[in-house]
Coordinates of C-alpha atoms and ligand atoms in Angstrom, one line a residue:
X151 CA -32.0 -33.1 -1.5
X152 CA -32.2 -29.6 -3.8
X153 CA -28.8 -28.8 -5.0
X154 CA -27.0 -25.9 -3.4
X155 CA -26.5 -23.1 -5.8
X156 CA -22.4 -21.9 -6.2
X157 CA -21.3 -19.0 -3.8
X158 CA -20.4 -15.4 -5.4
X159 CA -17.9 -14.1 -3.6
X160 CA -16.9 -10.2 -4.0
X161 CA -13.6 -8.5 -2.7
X162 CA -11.0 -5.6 -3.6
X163 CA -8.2 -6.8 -4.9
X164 CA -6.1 -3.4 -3.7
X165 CA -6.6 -1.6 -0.6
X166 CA -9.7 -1.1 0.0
X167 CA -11.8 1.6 -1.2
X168 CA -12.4 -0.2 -4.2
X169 CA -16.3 0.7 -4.4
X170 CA -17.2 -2.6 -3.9
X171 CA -20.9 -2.4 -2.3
X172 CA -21.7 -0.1 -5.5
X173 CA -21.1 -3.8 -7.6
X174 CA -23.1 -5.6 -4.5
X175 CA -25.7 -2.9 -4.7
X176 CA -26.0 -3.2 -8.7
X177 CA -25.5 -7.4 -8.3
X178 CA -28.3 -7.4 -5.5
X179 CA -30.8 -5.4 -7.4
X180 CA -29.9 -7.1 -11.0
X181 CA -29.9 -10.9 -9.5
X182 CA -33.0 -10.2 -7.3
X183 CA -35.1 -10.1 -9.8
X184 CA -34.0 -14.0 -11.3
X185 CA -33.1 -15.4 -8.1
X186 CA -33.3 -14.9 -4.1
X187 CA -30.0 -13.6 -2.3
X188 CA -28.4 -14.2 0.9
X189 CA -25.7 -11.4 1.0
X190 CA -23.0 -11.9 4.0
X191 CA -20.5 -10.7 5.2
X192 CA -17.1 -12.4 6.3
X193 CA -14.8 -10.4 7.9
X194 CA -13.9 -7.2 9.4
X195 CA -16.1 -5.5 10.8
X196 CA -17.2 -1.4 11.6
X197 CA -13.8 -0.7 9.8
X198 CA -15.0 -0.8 6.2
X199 CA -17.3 2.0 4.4
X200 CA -19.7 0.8 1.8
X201 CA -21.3 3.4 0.2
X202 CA -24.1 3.1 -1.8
X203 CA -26.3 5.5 -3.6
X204 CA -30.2 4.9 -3.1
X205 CA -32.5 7.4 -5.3
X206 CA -30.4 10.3 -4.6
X207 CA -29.3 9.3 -1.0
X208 CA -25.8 8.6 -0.1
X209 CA -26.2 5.3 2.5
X210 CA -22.6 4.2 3.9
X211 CA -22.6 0.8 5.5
X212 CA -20.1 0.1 8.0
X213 CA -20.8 -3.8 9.5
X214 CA -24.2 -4.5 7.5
X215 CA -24.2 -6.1 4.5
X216 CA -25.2 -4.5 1.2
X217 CA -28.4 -6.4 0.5
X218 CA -30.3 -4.4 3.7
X219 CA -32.4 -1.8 0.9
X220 CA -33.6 -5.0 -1.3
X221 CA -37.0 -6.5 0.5
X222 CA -36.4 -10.1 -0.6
X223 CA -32.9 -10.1 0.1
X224 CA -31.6 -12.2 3.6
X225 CA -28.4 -10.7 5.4
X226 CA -26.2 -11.9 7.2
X227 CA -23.6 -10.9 9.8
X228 CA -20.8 -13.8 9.8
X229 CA -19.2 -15.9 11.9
X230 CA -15.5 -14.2 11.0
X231 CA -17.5 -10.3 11.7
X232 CA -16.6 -8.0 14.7
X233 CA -20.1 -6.9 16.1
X234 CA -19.8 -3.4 17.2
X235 CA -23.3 -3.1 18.2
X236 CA -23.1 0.8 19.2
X237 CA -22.4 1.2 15.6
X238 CA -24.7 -1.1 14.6
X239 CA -27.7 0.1 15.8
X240 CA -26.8 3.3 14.8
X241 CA -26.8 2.1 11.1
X242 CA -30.0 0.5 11.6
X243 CA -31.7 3.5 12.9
X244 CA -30.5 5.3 9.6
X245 CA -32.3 2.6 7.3
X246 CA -35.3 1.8 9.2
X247 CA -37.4 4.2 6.7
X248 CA -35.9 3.3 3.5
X249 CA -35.8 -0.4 4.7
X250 CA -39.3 -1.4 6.3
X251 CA -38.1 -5.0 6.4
X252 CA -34.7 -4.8 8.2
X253 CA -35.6 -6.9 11.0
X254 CA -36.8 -10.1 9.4
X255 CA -34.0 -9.5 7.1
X256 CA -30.8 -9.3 9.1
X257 CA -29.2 -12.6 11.2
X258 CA -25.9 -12.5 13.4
X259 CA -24.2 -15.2 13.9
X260 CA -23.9 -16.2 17.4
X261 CA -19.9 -17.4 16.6
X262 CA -18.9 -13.8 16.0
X263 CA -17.2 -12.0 18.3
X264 CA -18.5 -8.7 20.3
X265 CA -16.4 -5.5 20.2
X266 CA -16.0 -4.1 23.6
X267 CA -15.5 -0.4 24.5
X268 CA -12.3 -1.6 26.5
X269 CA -11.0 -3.1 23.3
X270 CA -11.0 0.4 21.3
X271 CA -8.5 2.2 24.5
X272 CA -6.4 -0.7 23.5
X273 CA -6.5 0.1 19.7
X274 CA -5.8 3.8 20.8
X275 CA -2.8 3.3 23.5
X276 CA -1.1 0.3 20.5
X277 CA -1.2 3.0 17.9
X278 CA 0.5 5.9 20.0
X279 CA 2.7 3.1 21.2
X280 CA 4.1 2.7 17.8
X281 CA 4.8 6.0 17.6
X282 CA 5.9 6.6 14.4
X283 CA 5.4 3.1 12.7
X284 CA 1.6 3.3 13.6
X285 CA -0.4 1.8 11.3
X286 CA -3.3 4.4 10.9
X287 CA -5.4 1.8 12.5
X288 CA -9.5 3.1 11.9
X289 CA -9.6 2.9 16.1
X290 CA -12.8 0.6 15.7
X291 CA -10.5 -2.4 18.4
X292 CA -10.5 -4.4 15.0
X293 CA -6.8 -5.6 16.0
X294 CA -7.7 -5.9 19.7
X295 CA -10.6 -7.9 19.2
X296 CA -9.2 -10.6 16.6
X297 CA -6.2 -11.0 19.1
X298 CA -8.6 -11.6 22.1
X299 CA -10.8 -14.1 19.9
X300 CA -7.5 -15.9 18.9
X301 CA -5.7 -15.4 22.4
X302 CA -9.1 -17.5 23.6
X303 CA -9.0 -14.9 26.5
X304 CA -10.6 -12.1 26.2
X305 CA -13.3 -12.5 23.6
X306 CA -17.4 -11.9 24.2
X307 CA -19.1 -13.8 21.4
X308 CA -22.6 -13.2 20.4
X309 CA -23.4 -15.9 21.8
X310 CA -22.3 -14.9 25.9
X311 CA -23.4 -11.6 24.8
X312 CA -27.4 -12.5 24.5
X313 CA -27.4 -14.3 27.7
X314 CA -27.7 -11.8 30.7
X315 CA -26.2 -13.7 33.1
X316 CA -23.3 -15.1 31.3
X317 CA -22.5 -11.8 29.8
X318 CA -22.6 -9.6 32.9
X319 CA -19.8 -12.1 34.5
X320 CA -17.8 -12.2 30.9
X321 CA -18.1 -8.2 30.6
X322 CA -16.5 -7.6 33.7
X323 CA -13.6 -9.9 33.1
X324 CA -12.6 -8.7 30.0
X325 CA -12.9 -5.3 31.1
X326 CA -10.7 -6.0 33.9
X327 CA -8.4 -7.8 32.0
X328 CA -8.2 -4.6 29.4
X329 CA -7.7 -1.9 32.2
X330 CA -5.2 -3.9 33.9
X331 CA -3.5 -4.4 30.6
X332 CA -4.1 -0.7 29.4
X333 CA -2.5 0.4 32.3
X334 CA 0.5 -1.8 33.0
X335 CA 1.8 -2.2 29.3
X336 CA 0.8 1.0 27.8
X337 CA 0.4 3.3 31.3
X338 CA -2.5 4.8 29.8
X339 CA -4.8 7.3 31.2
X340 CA -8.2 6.3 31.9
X341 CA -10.9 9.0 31.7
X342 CA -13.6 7.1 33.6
X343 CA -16.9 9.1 32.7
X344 CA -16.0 8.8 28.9
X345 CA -15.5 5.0 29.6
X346 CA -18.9 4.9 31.6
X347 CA -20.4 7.0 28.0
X348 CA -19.3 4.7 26.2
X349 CA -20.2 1.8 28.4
X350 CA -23.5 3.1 28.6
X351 CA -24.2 2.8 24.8
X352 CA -22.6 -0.4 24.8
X353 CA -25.3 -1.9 27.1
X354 CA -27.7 -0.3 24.9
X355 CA -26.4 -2.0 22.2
X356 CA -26.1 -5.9 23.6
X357 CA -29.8 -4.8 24.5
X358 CA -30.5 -3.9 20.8
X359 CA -28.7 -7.1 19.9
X360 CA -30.8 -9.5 22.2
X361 CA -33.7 -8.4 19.6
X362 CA -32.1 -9.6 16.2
X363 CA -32.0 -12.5 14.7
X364 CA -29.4 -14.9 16.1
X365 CA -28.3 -17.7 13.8
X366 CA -25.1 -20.2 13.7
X367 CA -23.4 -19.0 10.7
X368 CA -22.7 -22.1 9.1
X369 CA -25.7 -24.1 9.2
X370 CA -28.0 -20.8 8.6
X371 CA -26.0 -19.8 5.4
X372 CA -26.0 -23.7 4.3
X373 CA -29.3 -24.6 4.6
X374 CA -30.1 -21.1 3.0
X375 CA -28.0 -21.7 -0.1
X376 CA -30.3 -24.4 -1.1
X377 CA -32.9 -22.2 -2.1
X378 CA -31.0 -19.0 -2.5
X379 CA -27.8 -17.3 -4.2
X380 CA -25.1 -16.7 -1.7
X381 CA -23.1 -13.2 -2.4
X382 CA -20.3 -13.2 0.0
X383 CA -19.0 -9.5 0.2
X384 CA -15.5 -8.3 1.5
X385 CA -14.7 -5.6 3.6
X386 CA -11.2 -3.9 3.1
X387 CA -8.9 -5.5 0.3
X388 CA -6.7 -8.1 -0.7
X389 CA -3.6 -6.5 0.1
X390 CA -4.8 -5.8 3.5
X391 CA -4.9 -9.1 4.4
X392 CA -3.6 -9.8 8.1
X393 CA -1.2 -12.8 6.4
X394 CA -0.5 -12.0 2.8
X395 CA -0.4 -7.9 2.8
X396 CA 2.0 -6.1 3.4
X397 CA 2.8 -6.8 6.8
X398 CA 1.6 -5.0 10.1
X399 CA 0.5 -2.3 8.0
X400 CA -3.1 -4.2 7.5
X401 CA -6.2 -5.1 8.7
X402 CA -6.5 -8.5 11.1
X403 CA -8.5 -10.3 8.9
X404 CA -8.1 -12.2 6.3
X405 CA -9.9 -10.4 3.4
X406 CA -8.8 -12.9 0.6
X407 CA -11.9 -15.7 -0.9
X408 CA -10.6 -18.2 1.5
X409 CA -12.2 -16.0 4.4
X410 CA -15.2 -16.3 2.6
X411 CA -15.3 -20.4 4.0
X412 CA -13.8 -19.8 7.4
X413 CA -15.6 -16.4 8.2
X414 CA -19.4 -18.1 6.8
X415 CA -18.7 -22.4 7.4
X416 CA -18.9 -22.9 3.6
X417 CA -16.6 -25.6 1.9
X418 CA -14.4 -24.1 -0.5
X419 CA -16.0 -26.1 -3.5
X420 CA -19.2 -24.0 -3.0
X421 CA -17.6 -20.6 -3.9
X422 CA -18.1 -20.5 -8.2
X423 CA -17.3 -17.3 -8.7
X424 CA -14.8 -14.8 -7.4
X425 CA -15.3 -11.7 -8.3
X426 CA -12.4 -9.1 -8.0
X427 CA -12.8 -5.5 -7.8
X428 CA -10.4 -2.9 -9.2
X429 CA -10.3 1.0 -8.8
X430 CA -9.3 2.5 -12.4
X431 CA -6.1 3.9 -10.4
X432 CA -5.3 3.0 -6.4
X433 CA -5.6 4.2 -3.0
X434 CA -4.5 3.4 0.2
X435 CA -5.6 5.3 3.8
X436 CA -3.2 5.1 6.8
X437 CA 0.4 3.9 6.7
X438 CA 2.2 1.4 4.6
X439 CA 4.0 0.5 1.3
X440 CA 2.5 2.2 -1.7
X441 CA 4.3 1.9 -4.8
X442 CA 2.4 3.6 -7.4
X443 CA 1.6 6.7 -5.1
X444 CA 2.0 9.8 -6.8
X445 CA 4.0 11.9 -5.5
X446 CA 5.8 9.8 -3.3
X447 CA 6.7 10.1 0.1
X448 CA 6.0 14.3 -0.6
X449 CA 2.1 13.2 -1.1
X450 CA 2.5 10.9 1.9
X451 CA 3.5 13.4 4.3
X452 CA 0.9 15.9 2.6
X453 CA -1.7 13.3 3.5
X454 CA -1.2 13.0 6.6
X455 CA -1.3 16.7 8.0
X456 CA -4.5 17.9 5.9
X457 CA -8.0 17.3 6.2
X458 CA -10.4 17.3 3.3
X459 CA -11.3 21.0 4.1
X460 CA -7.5 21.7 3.2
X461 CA -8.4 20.8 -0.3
X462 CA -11.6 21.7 -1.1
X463 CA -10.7 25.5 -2.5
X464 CA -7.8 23.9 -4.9
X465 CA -8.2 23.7 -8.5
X466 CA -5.3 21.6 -9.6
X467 CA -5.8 20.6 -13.1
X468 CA -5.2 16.5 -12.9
X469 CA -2.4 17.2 -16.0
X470 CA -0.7 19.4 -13.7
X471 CA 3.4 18.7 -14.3
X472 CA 3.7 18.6 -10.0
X473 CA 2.9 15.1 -9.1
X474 CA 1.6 16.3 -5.6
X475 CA -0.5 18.4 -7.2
X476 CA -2.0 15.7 -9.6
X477 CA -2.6 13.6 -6.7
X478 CA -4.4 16.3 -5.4
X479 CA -6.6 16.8 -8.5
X480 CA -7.3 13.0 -8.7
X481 CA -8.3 12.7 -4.8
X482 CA -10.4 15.5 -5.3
X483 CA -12.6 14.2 -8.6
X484 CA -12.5 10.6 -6.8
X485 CA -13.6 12.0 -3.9
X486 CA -11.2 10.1 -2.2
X487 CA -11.9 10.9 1.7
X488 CA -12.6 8.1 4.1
X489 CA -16.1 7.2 4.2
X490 CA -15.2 5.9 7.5
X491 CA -12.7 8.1 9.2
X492 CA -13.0 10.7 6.8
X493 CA -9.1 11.1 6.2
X494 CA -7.3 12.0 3.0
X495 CA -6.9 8.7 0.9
X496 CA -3.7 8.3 -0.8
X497 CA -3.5 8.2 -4.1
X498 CA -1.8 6.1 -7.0
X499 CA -1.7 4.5 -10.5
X500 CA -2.8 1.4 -10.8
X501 CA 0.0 -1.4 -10.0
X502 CA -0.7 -4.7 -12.5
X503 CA 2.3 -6.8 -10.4
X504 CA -0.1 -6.4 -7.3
X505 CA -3.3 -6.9 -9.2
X506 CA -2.0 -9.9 -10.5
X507 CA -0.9 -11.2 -7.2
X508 CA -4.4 -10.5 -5.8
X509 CA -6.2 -12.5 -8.4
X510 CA -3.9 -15.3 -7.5
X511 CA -4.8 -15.3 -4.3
X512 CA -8.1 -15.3 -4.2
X513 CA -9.1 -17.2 -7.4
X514 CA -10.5 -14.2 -9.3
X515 CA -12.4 -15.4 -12.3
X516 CA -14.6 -11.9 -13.5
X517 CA -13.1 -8.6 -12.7
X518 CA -15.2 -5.3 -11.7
X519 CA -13.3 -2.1 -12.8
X520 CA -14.7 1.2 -10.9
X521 CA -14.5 5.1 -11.4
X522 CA -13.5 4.7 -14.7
X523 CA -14.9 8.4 -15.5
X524 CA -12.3 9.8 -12.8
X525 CA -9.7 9.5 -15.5
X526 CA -11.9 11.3 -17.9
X527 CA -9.5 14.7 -18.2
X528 CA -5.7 13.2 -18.3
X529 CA -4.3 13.1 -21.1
X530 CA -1.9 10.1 -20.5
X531 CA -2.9 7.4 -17.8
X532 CA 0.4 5.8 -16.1
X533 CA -0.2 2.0 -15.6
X534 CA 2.9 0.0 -13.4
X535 CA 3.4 -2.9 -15.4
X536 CA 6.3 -4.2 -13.2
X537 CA 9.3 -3.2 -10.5
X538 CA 12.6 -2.4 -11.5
X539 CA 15.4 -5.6 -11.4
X540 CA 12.1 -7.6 -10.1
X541 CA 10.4 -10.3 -11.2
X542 CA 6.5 -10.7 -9.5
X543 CA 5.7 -9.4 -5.7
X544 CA 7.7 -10.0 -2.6
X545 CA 5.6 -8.2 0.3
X546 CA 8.2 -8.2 2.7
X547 CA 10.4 -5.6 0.0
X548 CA 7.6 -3.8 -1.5
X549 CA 8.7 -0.7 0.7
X550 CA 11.5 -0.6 -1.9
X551 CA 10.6 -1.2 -5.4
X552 CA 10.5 1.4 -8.2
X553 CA 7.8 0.9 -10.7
X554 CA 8.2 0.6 -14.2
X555 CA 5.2 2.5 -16.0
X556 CA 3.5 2.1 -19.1
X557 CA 1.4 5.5 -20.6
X558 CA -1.6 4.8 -22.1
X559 CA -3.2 7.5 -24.2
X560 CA -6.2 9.0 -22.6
X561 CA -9.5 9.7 -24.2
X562 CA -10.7 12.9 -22.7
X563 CA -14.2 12.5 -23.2
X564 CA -17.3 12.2 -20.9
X565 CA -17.6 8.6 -20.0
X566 CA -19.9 9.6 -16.8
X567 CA -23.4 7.6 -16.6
X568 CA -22.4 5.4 -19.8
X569 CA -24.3 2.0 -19.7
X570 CA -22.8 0.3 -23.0
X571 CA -19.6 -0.9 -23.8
X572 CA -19.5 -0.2 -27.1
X573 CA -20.7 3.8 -26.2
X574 CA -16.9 4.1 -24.3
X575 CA -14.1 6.2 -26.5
X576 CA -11.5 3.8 -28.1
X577 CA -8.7 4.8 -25.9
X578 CA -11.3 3.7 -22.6
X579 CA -11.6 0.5 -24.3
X580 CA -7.8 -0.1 -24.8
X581 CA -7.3 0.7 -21.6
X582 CA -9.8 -1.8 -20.5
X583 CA -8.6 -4.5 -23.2
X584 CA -4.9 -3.7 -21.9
X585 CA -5.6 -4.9 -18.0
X586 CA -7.5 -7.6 -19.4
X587 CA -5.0 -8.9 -21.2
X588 CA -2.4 -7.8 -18.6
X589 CA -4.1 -9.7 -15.9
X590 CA -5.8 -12.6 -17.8
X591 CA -9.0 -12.5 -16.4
X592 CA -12.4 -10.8 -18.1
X593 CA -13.5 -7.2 -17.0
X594 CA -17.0 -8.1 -16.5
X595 CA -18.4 -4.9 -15.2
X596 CA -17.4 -1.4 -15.0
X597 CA -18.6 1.3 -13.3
X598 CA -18.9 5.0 -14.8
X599 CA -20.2 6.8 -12.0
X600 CA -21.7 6.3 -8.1
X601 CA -25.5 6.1 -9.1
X602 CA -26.7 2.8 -9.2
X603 CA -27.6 2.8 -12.7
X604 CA -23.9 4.4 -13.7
X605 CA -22.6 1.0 -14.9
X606 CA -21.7 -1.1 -18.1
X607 CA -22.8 -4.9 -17.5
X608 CA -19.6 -6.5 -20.1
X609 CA -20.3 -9.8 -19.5
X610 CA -23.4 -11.2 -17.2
X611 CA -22.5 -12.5 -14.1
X612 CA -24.7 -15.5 -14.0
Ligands
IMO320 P1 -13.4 -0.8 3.1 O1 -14.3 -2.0 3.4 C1 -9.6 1.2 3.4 C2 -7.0 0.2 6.8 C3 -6.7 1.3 7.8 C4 -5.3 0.9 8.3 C5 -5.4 -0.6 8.3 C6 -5.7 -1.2 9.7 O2 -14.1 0.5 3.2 O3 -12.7 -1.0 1.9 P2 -7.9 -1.4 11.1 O4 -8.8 -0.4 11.7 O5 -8.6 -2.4 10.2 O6 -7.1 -2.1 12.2 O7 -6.9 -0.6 10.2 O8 -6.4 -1.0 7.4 N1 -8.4 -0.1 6.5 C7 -9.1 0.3 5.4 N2 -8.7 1.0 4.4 N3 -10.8 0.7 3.4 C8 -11.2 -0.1 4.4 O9 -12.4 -0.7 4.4 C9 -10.4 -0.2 5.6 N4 -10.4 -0.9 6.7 C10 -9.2 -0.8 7.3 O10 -6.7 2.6 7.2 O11 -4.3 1.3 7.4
MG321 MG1 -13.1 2.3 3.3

């Protein structure tokens, strides 16, 4: 029997955001050329936003994985995924010219579970039912739909979804169990010819999926590893994990490497690399602890009540002595807007206590650092290093910590579109050398820019 080649497994280690499909984007086209992919994903689903920059064109994927543009490249939709097909097929229709091949490229696994249009009313009436603790939930029924699949009540798999007859019966149950639900818990208004909209697109869309490529997930992506390199890519980020975040205010996956086995069917011992993606600073979108933010809970309220367009005549210099507006500044060079839901991202320094607790988790063994060129202009880059009268992370208190910050000296120079390490200013490569040695893991590849080619390989990957 041909050996099985080691799994590469990609996630943030933050909050998501990190820029990881640029490093699956660069990985896929780089690795291609040595080796044939598989690229999968595990988790999540319609929530995330991977964008990726192809000759010129911004492409954002939401539930396909980042190998779709490469023509040798098989993708696949995992078993741990939440299939929302109306979203789906839109992303398809986007790529069809740029990616001839998509069909007899992209597999679903039957195990995955079917987002229903019922399921996104329930994400909508649990938010305004929270009221002010709402989680800033990206109202794609990623919540909803996990709880069904666990609950073992309401859930529509691939599977029941491909088989007319079997789906028709399921459909109308769940829905009936969702309306009954929306309305007794949550007494919430039905508009019934948006529902029958939306309904509409839906059946358009379990007819679009009855034409893909429907696999299991775990014997497909095993029997494909023997003859090709598995990259496993994450959706979200570490600290958004539905167990080991920071509680309720996360996604309801787990986005950690161990999802990477239960979301595919791969053993754990087939995973050899983990590789962890940083932002140069942090960000966060929606509610929840943020302990570097700058500007504190001033920025957070700021955040909340503006749109991009609120933002786009200010010229804050990123030096500016008003952390808000700094913040400002450094979400508008970062372009930090949700590729997804197109809100204001929050922004922060980056925290070493969480980055360490992320590579913990998940086994990080090379580390990814991106938008290094964002910190171009300031002339002192605050790192958090630790928590006041705190040893490590606790989760449960990180509502409450003060960080304790370390400034490194900036190095105000143009690092944008640099391909060599040893091109990068002296104070770029101490900051580099310091989260190395902060975080004990390599910095394998950093990224200087969105383009494709806007990246310094450190180390190879394989
Ligand atoms: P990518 O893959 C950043 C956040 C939401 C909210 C919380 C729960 O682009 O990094 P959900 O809709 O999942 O129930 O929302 O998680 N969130 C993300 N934040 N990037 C993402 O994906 C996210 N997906 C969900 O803002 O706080
Ligand atoms: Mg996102």
């Amino acid at each position: 029997m041909q050996r099985k080649k080691k799994a590469i497994v990609i996630l943030g280690l933050q909050w998501g955001d990190e820029g990881k499909g640029k490093f699956i984007d660069f990985l896929v086209l780089s690795l291609s050329k040595v080796s044939k992919l598989l690229v999968a994903r595990f988790q999540g689903g319609s929530n995330a936003g991977h964008s990726i920059e192809f000759n010129g064109r911004q492409v954002v994927f939401h539930a396909l994985p980042s190998g779709m543009l490469e023509k040798n490249t098989q993708n696949l939709i995992g078993a741990g995924v939440n299939v929302d097909v109306v979203s789906l097929k839109k992303e398809i229709e986007e790529i069809k010219d740029i990616a001839p091949w998509w069909k007899e490229n992209l597999f679903i696994a039957k195990e995955a579970t079917v987002v229903v249009p019922t399921a996104k009313l329930i994400d909508n009436a649990q938010e305004k039912a929270r009221g002010k603790g709402k989680i800033g939930t990206t109202g794609k029924a990623i919540g909803p739909t996990y709880s069904d699949f666990y609950g073992r009540t309401d859930d529509l798999s691939v599977y029941e979804a491909v088989d007319e007859d079997v789906f028709k019966k399921r459909y109308e149950e769940i829905k009936k169990s969702h309306l009954d639900t929306l309305a007794k818990k949550y007494s919430f208004e039905i508009d019934e010819q948006e529902l029958r909209n939306q309904e509409e697109e839906f059946f358009d869309g379990i007819k679009f999926l009855r034409t893909l490529n429907i696999v299991s997930s775990a014997s497909f992506t095993n029997t494909s590893m023997k003859d090709r390199q598995l990259f496993a890519e994450g959706a979200q980020g570490t600290l958004l994990d539905v167990r080991f975040g920071s509680r309720r205010d996360v996604t309801s996956s787990h986005t950690t490497s161990a999802g990477a086995c239960v979301g595919l069917g791969i053993a754990p011992q087939s995973i050899g690399e983990v590789i962890g993606i940083l932002k140069a600073y942090a960000t966060r979108v929606g509610s929840g602890p943020f302990p570097t933010e700058i500007g504190g809970t001033r920025a957070y309220a700021w955040s909340g009540n503006h749109k991009r367009a609120d933002e786009e005549n200010f010229n804050y210099d990123i030096n500016d002595a008003d952390p808000l507006h700094q913040e400002i500044a450094l979400r508008t060079l970062g372009r930090e807007y949700g590729a997804t839901t197109g809100r204001l991202r929050r922004c922060g320094w980056l925290d070493l206590p969480l980055a360490k607790y992320a590579i913990e988790l998940n086994g990080v063994t090379k580390l990814g650092i991106t938008k290094l060129d964002i910190l171009d202009t300031l002339d002192e880059i605050p790192v958090c290093i630790g928590y006041e009268g705190y040893d490590g992370v606790d989760m449960d208190n990180l509502h409450n910590v003060k960080g304790i910050y370390k400034k490194l000296l900036g190095w105000k120079k143009n690092t944008r579109g640099l391909t060599s390490y040893e091109e990068l200013p002296k104070e770029a490569k101490d900051y580099l050398s310091f989260i190395e040695q902060e975080l004990g893991v390599p910095v394998a590849f950093i990224s200087t820019g969105p383009a494709r080619d806007e990246m310094i390989e450190k180390i190879p990957i394989i």
